[in-house]
Short mmCIF file of C-alpha atoms in Angstrom, two decimals:
data_model
loop_
_atom_site.label_atom_id
_atom_site.label_comp_id
_atom_site.label_asym_id
_atom_site.label_seq_id
_atom_site.Cartn_x
_atom_site.Cartn_y
_atom_site.Cartn_z
CA MET O 241 -7.58 14.21 29.33
CA THR O 242 -7.57 13.58 25.67
CA GLU O 243 -8.10 16.75 23.75
CA ARG O 244 -11.35 17.14 21.71
CA THR O 245 -11.04 18.09 18.11
CA GLU O 246 -13.67 18.82 15.57
CA ALA O 247 -12.94 16.00 13.10
CA LEU O 248 -10.91 12.96 13.79
CA VAL O 249 -9.90 10.79 11.06
CA ILE O 250 -8.64 7.34 12.05
CA GLY O 251 -6.44 6.09 9.47
CA ALA O 252 -3.64 7.49 7.48
CA GLY O 253 -3.89 5.49 3.84
CA VAL O 254 -5.04 7.09 1.45
CA ALA O 255 -8.85 6.99 2.24
CA GLY O 256 -8.01 8.55 5.48
CA LEU O 257 -5.56 11.53 4.40
CA THR O 258 -7.80 12.27 1.20
CA THR O 259 -10.74 12.93 3.59
CA ALA O 260 -8.87 14.60 5.87
CA VAL O 261 -7.69 16.87 3.13
CA CYS O 262 -11.30 17.63 1.89
CA LEU O 263 -12.30 17.98 5.55
CA ALA O 264 -9.77 20.42 6.45
CA GLU O 265 -9.50 22.55 3.23
CA GLN O 266 -13.30 23.02 3.93
CA GLY O 267 -12.32 24.55 7.11
CA ARG O 268 -12.72 22.06 9.72
CA ALA O 269 -10.18 21.33 12.48
CA VAL O 270 -8.81 17.96 11.54
CA ARG O 271 -6.80 15.33 13.34
CA VAL O 272 -5.57 12.45 11.58
CA LEU O 273 -4.75 9.39 14.07
CA ALA O 274 -3.41 6.02 12.60
CA GLU O 275 -1.21 3.24 14.45
CA ARG O 276 1.56 3.75 11.67
CA PRO O 277 2.22 6.92 9.50
CA PRO O 278 1.47 7.30 5.90
CA ARG O 279 4.85 5.81 4.38
CA GLU O 280 3.97 2.52 6.35
CA THR O 281 0.40 2.10 5.41
CA THR O 282 -0.97 -0.67 2.66
CA SER O 283 -1.35 2.39 0.72
CA ALA O 284 2.05 3.19 0.24
CA VAL O 285 2.62 -0.25 -1.42
CA ALA O 286 0.32 0.48 -4.29
CA GLY O 287 1.49 0.75 -7.79
CA ALA O 288 -0.92 2.71 -8.64
CA ILE O 289 -2.83 3.61 -11.59
CA ILE O 290 -5.97 5.46 -12.28
CA GLY O 291 -8.73 5.48 -14.64
CA GLY O 292 -9.11 1.72 -15.75
CA PRO O 293 -12.01 -0.54 -15.67
CA LEU O 294 -13.06 -1.35 -11.91
CA VAL O 295 -11.16 -4.38 -10.71
CA SER O 296 -12.16 -5.38 -7.21
CA ASP O 297 -10.79 -8.33 -4.94
CA GLU O 298 -14.51 -9.29 -4.75
CA ALA O 299 -15.84 -11.16 -8.24
CA GLU O 300 -18.99 -8.85 -7.64
CA ALA O 301 -18.85 -5.12 -7.43
CA THR O 302 -18.06 -3.68 -4.16
CA ALA O 303 -20.49 -0.50 -3.67
CA LYS O 304 -23.11 -0.76 -1.61
CA PHE O 305 -25.77 0.97 -3.77
CA SER O 306 -26.47 0.94 -7.42
CA PRO O 307 -22.88 -0.59 -7.98
CA VAL O 308 -21.44 0.23 -11.34
CA ASP O 309 -22.84 3.52 -11.66
CA VAL O 310 -22.02 4.60 -8.24
CA THR O 311 -18.51 3.43 -8.02
CA GLY O 312 -17.94 4.52 -11.59
CA ALA O 313 -19.03 8.10 -10.67
CA TRP O 314 -16.85 7.89 -7.80
CA GLN O 315 -13.67 6.67 -9.95
CA ARG O 316 -14.22 9.45 -12.55
CA ALA O 317 -14.24 12.07 -9.73
CA SER O 318 -11.10 10.57 -8.90
CA LEU O 319 -9.48 10.54 -12.27
CA THR O 320 -10.41 14.41 -12.43
CA GLU O 321 -8.41 14.88 -9.51
CA PHE O 322 -5.44 12.83 -10.46
CA THR O 323 -5.17 14.32 -14.18
CA ALA O 324 -4.96 17.82 -12.42
CA LEU O 325 -2.60 16.75 -9.72
CA ALA O 326 -0.13 15.21 -12.57
CA ASP O 327 0.60 19.00 -13.59
CA ARG O 328 1.73 19.77 -10.21
CA PRO O 329 5.19 19.01 -9.27
CA GLY O 330 6.24 17.19 -6.06
CA THR O 331 2.82 15.26 -5.93
CA GLY O 332 4.10 12.18 -7.02
CA VAL O 333 1.55 11.87 -9.91
CA HIS O 334 2.20 11.99 -13.35
CA THR O 335 0.44 10.66 -16.53
CA ALA O 336 2.08 8.01 -18.36
CA ARG O 337 1.28 5.68 -21.51
CA GLY O 338 1.16 2.05 -21.01
CA ARG O 339 -0.72 -1.08 -21.67
CA LEU O 340 -4.13 -2.63 -20.47
CA VAL O 341 -4.61 -6.29 -20.87
CA ASN O 342 -7.02 -8.66 -19.74
CA GLN O 343 -7.01 -12.78 -19.91
CA ASN O 344 -10.54 -12.58 -20.67
CA ALA O 345 -11.88 -11.71 -24.56
CA ASP O 346 -14.71 -9.91 -23.34
CA GLY O 347 -12.89 -8.21 -20.50
CA GLY O 348 -11.91 -4.36 -20.20
CA ARG O 349 -11.75 -2.86 -23.73
CA GLN O 350 -14.90 -1.33 -23.93
CA LEU O 351 -14.59 0.91 -20.95
CA ALA O 352 -10.83 1.65 -21.91
CA GLU O 353 -11.94 2.86 -25.13
CA SER O 354 -13.05 6.40 -23.56
CA LEU O 355 -9.42 6.88 -21.99
CA PRO O 356 -6.80 9.08 -23.71
CA GLY O 357 -4.71 7.65 -26.10
CA PHE O 358 -6.70 4.42 -26.42
CA GLU O 359 -5.14 2.12 -29.21
CA VAL O 360 -5.82 -1.41 -29.92
CA CYS O 361 -2.45 -3.46 -29.47
CA ASP O 362 -0.96 -5.43 -32.40
CA GLU O 363 0.04 -9.26 -31.52
CA LYS O 364 3.17 -8.41 -30.51
CA GLU O 365 2.33 -5.88 -28.11
CA SER O 366 -0.71 -7.80 -26.73
CA ALA O 367 1.93 -10.09 -24.96
CA GLY O 368 -0.26 -12.84 -25.17
CA PHE O 369 -2.99 -11.59 -23.39
CA ALA O 370 -6.75 -11.85 -24.87
CA VAL O 371 -7.31 -8.17 -24.81
CA ALA O 372 -4.48 -5.53 -24.78
CA CYS O 373 -4.82 -1.96 -25.54
CA TRP O 374 -2.46 1.16 -24.79
CA ALA O 375 -3.95 4.16 -23.00
CA THR O 376 -2.61 7.28 -21.38
CA MET O 377 -3.32 7.50 -17.40
CA PRO O 378 -2.45 8.89 -14.41
CA ILE O 379 0.16 6.96 -12.25
CA ILE O 380 1.02 7.67 -8.64
CA ASP O 381 4.29 7.00 -6.71
CA MET O 382 2.24 6.31 -3.44
CA PRO O 383 5.11 7.04 -0.72
CA VAL O 384 5.57 10.69 -2.39
CA TYR O 385 1.80 11.09 -2.99
CA LEU O 386 1.01 10.28 0.71
CA ASP O 387 3.60 12.53 1.51
CA HIS O 388 1.79 15.22 -0.62
CA LEU O 389 -1.70 14.51 1.25
CA ALA O 390 -0.43 14.99 4.64
CA GLU O 391 1.54 17.89 4.09
CA ARG O 392 -2.09 19.40 2.53
CA VAL O 393 -3.54 18.22 5.98
CA ARG O 394 -1.26 20.41 7.96
CA ALA O 395 -1.02 23.33 5.68
CA ALA O 396 -4.96 23.62 6.17
CA GLY O 397 -4.42 23.53 9.69
CA GLY O 398 -4.89 19.93 10.83
CA SER O 399 -2.41 17.20 12.15
CA VAL O 400 -1.30 13.67 11.35
CA GLU O 401 -0.44 11.79 14.52
CA THR O 402 0.07 7.96 15.28
CA GLY O 403 -1.77 6.59 18.26
CA THR O 404 -4.66 4.07 18.49
CA VAL O 405 -8.16 4.00 19.44
CA THR O 406 -9.60 0.75 20.56
CA SER O 407 -13.19 1.55 20.01
CA LEU O 408 -15.80 3.80 18.10
CA ALA O 409 -17.04 5.01 21.55
CA GLU O 410 -13.50 5.92 22.84
CA ALA O 411 -13.21 7.77 19.22
CA ALA O 412 -16.45 9.49 19.65
CA ALA O 413 -15.29 10.73 22.85
CA GLN O 414 -12.54 13.02 21.08
CA ALA O 415 -14.76 14.46 18.31
CA PRO O 416 -18.01 15.29 17.31
CA LEU O 417 -17.32 14.16 14.14
CA VAL O 418 -15.21 10.93 13.21
CA VAL O 419 -14.36 9.24 10.25
CA ASN O 420 -13.57 5.51 10.26
CA CYS O 421 -10.98 4.76 7.19
CA ALA O 422 -9.17 2.05 9.06
CA GLY O 423 -8.83 -0.19 6.45
CA VAL O 424 -8.32 -3.78 7.84
CA GLY O 425 -8.05 -2.54 10.93
CA ALA O 426 -12.14 -1.93 10.73
CA ARG O 427 -12.59 -5.29 11.33
CA ALA O 428 -11.95 -4.88 15.01
CA LEU O 429 -12.67 -1.31 15.24
CA ALA O 430 -16.00 -1.47 13.77
CA GLU O 431 -16.57 -4.97 14.96
CA ASP O 432 -17.12 -6.08 11.46
CA PRO O 433 -16.22 -9.77 10.62
CA THR O 434 -17.17 -9.22 7.17
CA VAL O 435 -13.94 -7.38 6.48
CA VAL O 436 -11.03 -9.72 5.34
CA PRO O 437 -7.50 -9.14 4.41
CA VAL O 438 -6.12 -9.56 0.88
CA ARG O 439 -2.43 -9.69 1.14
CA GLY O 440 -0.60 -7.98 -1.64
CA GLN O 441 3.09 -8.52 -2.49
CA HIS O 442 5.09 -6.15 -4.88
CA VAL O 443 8.96 -6.27 -5.87
CA ILE O 444 10.86 -2.94 -6.21
CA VAL O 445 13.45 -2.85 -8.78
CA GLU O 446 16.00 -0.31 -9.96
CA ASN O 447 14.34 0.81 -13.30
CA PRO O 448 16.18 -0.34 -16.28
CA GLY O 449 14.96 2.31 -18.49
CA VAL O 450 11.27 1.47 -18.46
CA GLU O 451 8.90 4.46 -19.31
CA GLU O 452 5.57 2.65 -19.93
CA PHE O 453 3.45 0.84 -17.31
CA PHE O 454 1.92 -2.58 -18.08
CA TYR O 455 -1.37 -3.53 -15.90
CA GLU O 456 -3.24 -6.88 -16.01
CA GLN O 457 -7.12 -6.13 -14.99
CA ASN O 458 -8.29 -9.73 -14.23
CA ALA O 459 -9.12 -10.05 -10.68
CA GLY O 460 -7.39 -13.48 -9.24
CA GLY O 461 -4.53 -14.30 -7.23
CA LYS O 462 -1.91 -13.31 -9.55
CA ALA O 463 -2.11 -10.08 -12.02
CA THR O 464 1.20 -8.93 -14.03
CA SER O 465 2.08 -5.27 -13.86
CA PHE O 466 4.77 -2.69 -13.36
CA PHE O 467 4.81 0.85 -12.91
CA PRO O 468 7.66 3.37 -13.49
CA HIS O 469 8.32 6.05 -10.93
CA GLY O 470 11.73 7.66 -12.23
CA SER O 471 14.78 5.39 -10.67
CA ARG O 472 12.35 2.65 -9.29
CA LEU O 473 10.15 0.05 -10.80
CA VAL O 474 7.25 -1.41 -9.13
CA LEU O 475 6.41 -4.75 -10.08
CA GLY O 476 3.40 -6.89 -8.99
CA GLY O 477 1.39 -8.48 -7.63
CA THR O 478 -0.50 -11.08 -5.90
CA ALA O 479 -4.10 -11.12 -3.80
CA THR O 480 -4.20 -13.82 -1.06
CA ARG O 481 -7.77 -13.56 0.81
CA GLU O 482 -7.73 -14.00 4.58
CA ASP O 483 -3.50 -14.17 4.89
CA TRP O 484 -2.55 -11.91 7.61
CA SER O 485 1.22 -12.52 7.03
CA LEU O 486 3.41 -8.98 6.43
CA GLU O 487 6.37 -11.28 5.59
CA PRO O 488 7.63 -11.12 2.00
CA ASP O 489 7.34 -14.64 0.24
CA PRO O 490 10.66 -15.27 -1.67
CA ALA O 491 8.35 -17.80 -4.04
CA GLN O 492 6.19 -14.97 -4.69
CA THR O 493 8.99 -12.60 -5.46
CA GLN O 494 10.33 -15.22 -7.93
CA GLU O 495 7.19 -15.61 -9.67
CA ILE O 496 6.43 -12.09 -10.09
CA LEU O 497 9.76 -11.26 -11.45
CA SER O 498 9.28 -13.98 -13.98
CA ARG O 499 5.99 -13.13 -14.91
CA CYS O 500 7.31 -9.32 -15.60
CA ILE O 501 10.38 -10.56 -17.13
CA ALA O 502 8.14 -12.28 -19.93
CA VAL O 503 6.59 -9.10 -20.86
CA GLU O 504 9.63 -6.84 -20.61
CA PRO O 505 13.02 -8.55 -20.91
CA ARG O 506 14.79 -5.30 -19.65
CA ILE O 507 13.77 -6.16 -16.02
CA GLU O 508 15.82 -9.47 -16.21
CA GLY O 509 18.93 -8.45 -13.99
CA ALA O 510 17.43 -5.24 -12.39
CA ARG O 511 19.00 -5.04 -8.99
CA ILE O 512 16.11 -5.34 -6.48
CA THR O 513 15.87 -2.58 -3.68
CA GLY O 514 12.67 -3.72 -1.69
CA VAL O 515 9.89 -6.05 -1.13
CA GLU O 516 6.35 -4.52 -0.03
CA VAL O 517 3.49 -6.35 1.40
CA GLY O 518 0.17 -4.75 2.39
CA LEU O 519 -2.93 -6.07 3.61
CA ARG O 520 -5.95 -4.68 1.44
CA ALA O 521 -9.49 -4.47 3.35
CA SER O 522 -12.04 -6.50 1.19
CA ARG O 523 -15.75 -6.63 1.85
CA LYS O 524 -18.42 -7.92 -0.30
CA GLN O 525 -19.48 -4.34 -0.19
CA LEU O 526 -17.81 -0.94 0.54
CA ARG O 527 -18.93 0.54 3.69
CA LEU O 528 -19.56 4.29 2.93
CA GLU O 529 -22.40 5.43 5.68
CA ALA O 530 -23.05 7.25 8.86
CA GLU O 531 -24.08 6.33 12.48
CA THR O 532 -24.49 8.01 15.63
CA VAL O 533 -22.21 6.76 18.78
CA GLY O 534 -22.19 8.57 21.96
CA GLY O 535 -23.75 11.58 20.49
CA SER O 536 -20.76 11.97 18.08
CA ARG O 537 -21.47 11.19 14.11
CA ILE O 538 -19.35 8.55 12.97
CA ILE O 539 -19.12 7.67 9.03
CA HIS O 540 -17.55 4.72 7.94
CA ASN O 541 -15.24 4.83 4.46
CA TYR O 542 -13.68 1.26 4.31
CA GLY O 543 -13.66 -1.87 2.42
CA HIS O 544 -12.30 -0.41 -0.69
CA GLY O 545 -10.09 -3.58 -1.72
CA GLY O 546 -7.55 -3.00 -4.20
CA ILE O 547 -9.21 0.32 -5.71
CA ALA O 548 -8.93 2.45 -2.65
CA VAL O 549 -6.66 4.80 -4.84
CA GLY O 550 -9.03 4.96 -7.57
CA LEU O 551 -12.11 5.94 -5.56
CA SER O 552 -10.28 8.12 -2.80
CA TRP O 553 -11.48 11.39 -4.10
CA GLY O 554 -14.90 10.42 -4.92
CA CYS O 555 -15.65 8.35 -1.71
CA ALA O 556 -13.94 11.80 0.31
CA ARG O 557 -16.50 14.04 -1.34
CA VAL O 558 -19.39 11.59 -0.07
CA VAL O 559 -17.84 11.82 3.46
CA LEU O 560 -18.49 15.69 3.03
CA ASP O 561 -22.08 15.19 2.40
CA LEU O 562 -22.44 12.63 5.14
CA ALA O 563 -20.80 15.01 7.55
CA ALA O 564 -23.05 17.94 6.52
CA GLY O 565 -26.06 15.70 6.77
#
């Protein structure tokens, strides 16, 4: 017979682990269950950067309610948390200066003006983009950060395990509180056909000495970015809707390299150490709500698209409120 716990979190990506940390550090007995360990989730493939204007895989806002106001509040909550984590060694979070750019003349700059270190780029620094500015923001080495979150869950008495559940009813039989952070897996688990994968590919190279990030904020199939994490540099990226393939695409690898080299020539010749692919869970409206299944409270927290990291702490705290309710 499966052991029953107080709270079961399904998914070990950034949404699941952040939610588990909040629940466990509140004193609940938490068990995280996922098909793959944290370093093998889509979250481990992310760049990632916190605090820029919201850019999702959908043309419209991802939140279900009062989109801009609500997702903005969740993002600000996450920015506050990540800024504090940047002062703690071993978290994988650090602050860096870099450029935010946009192809559209009216895109991004107004929201970026509130960021620390804001400064408009000159013509050369703009790299051909209509809008470009400097800012100082937290960036996250995701594999290290996911390890940090998993350790916080364990330190608070919880567990992180690999395994599967095939239905919400099966999950409900294991705990009175279940949080569904299954990402693209929520399509089957929650029988939600509105969840579609958005395939993303990144190229990892040995860092040739780059210390500043570069982040193109335009939604679409291709965006140029690079994020320095010590000895490695994460280059991006792509966004292909309804593509389930986890196999690296050599043509996309070359396109990513070419775009990044055009901005930062030092990347040319850097040794490629890996090509990573992940499937973001895209949904027209982020799902963050509760229901009852088999006498257990089920809270859904999925469909974040490409901004799961940036919304993670804000959404996890909404889960706490829903759990209390």
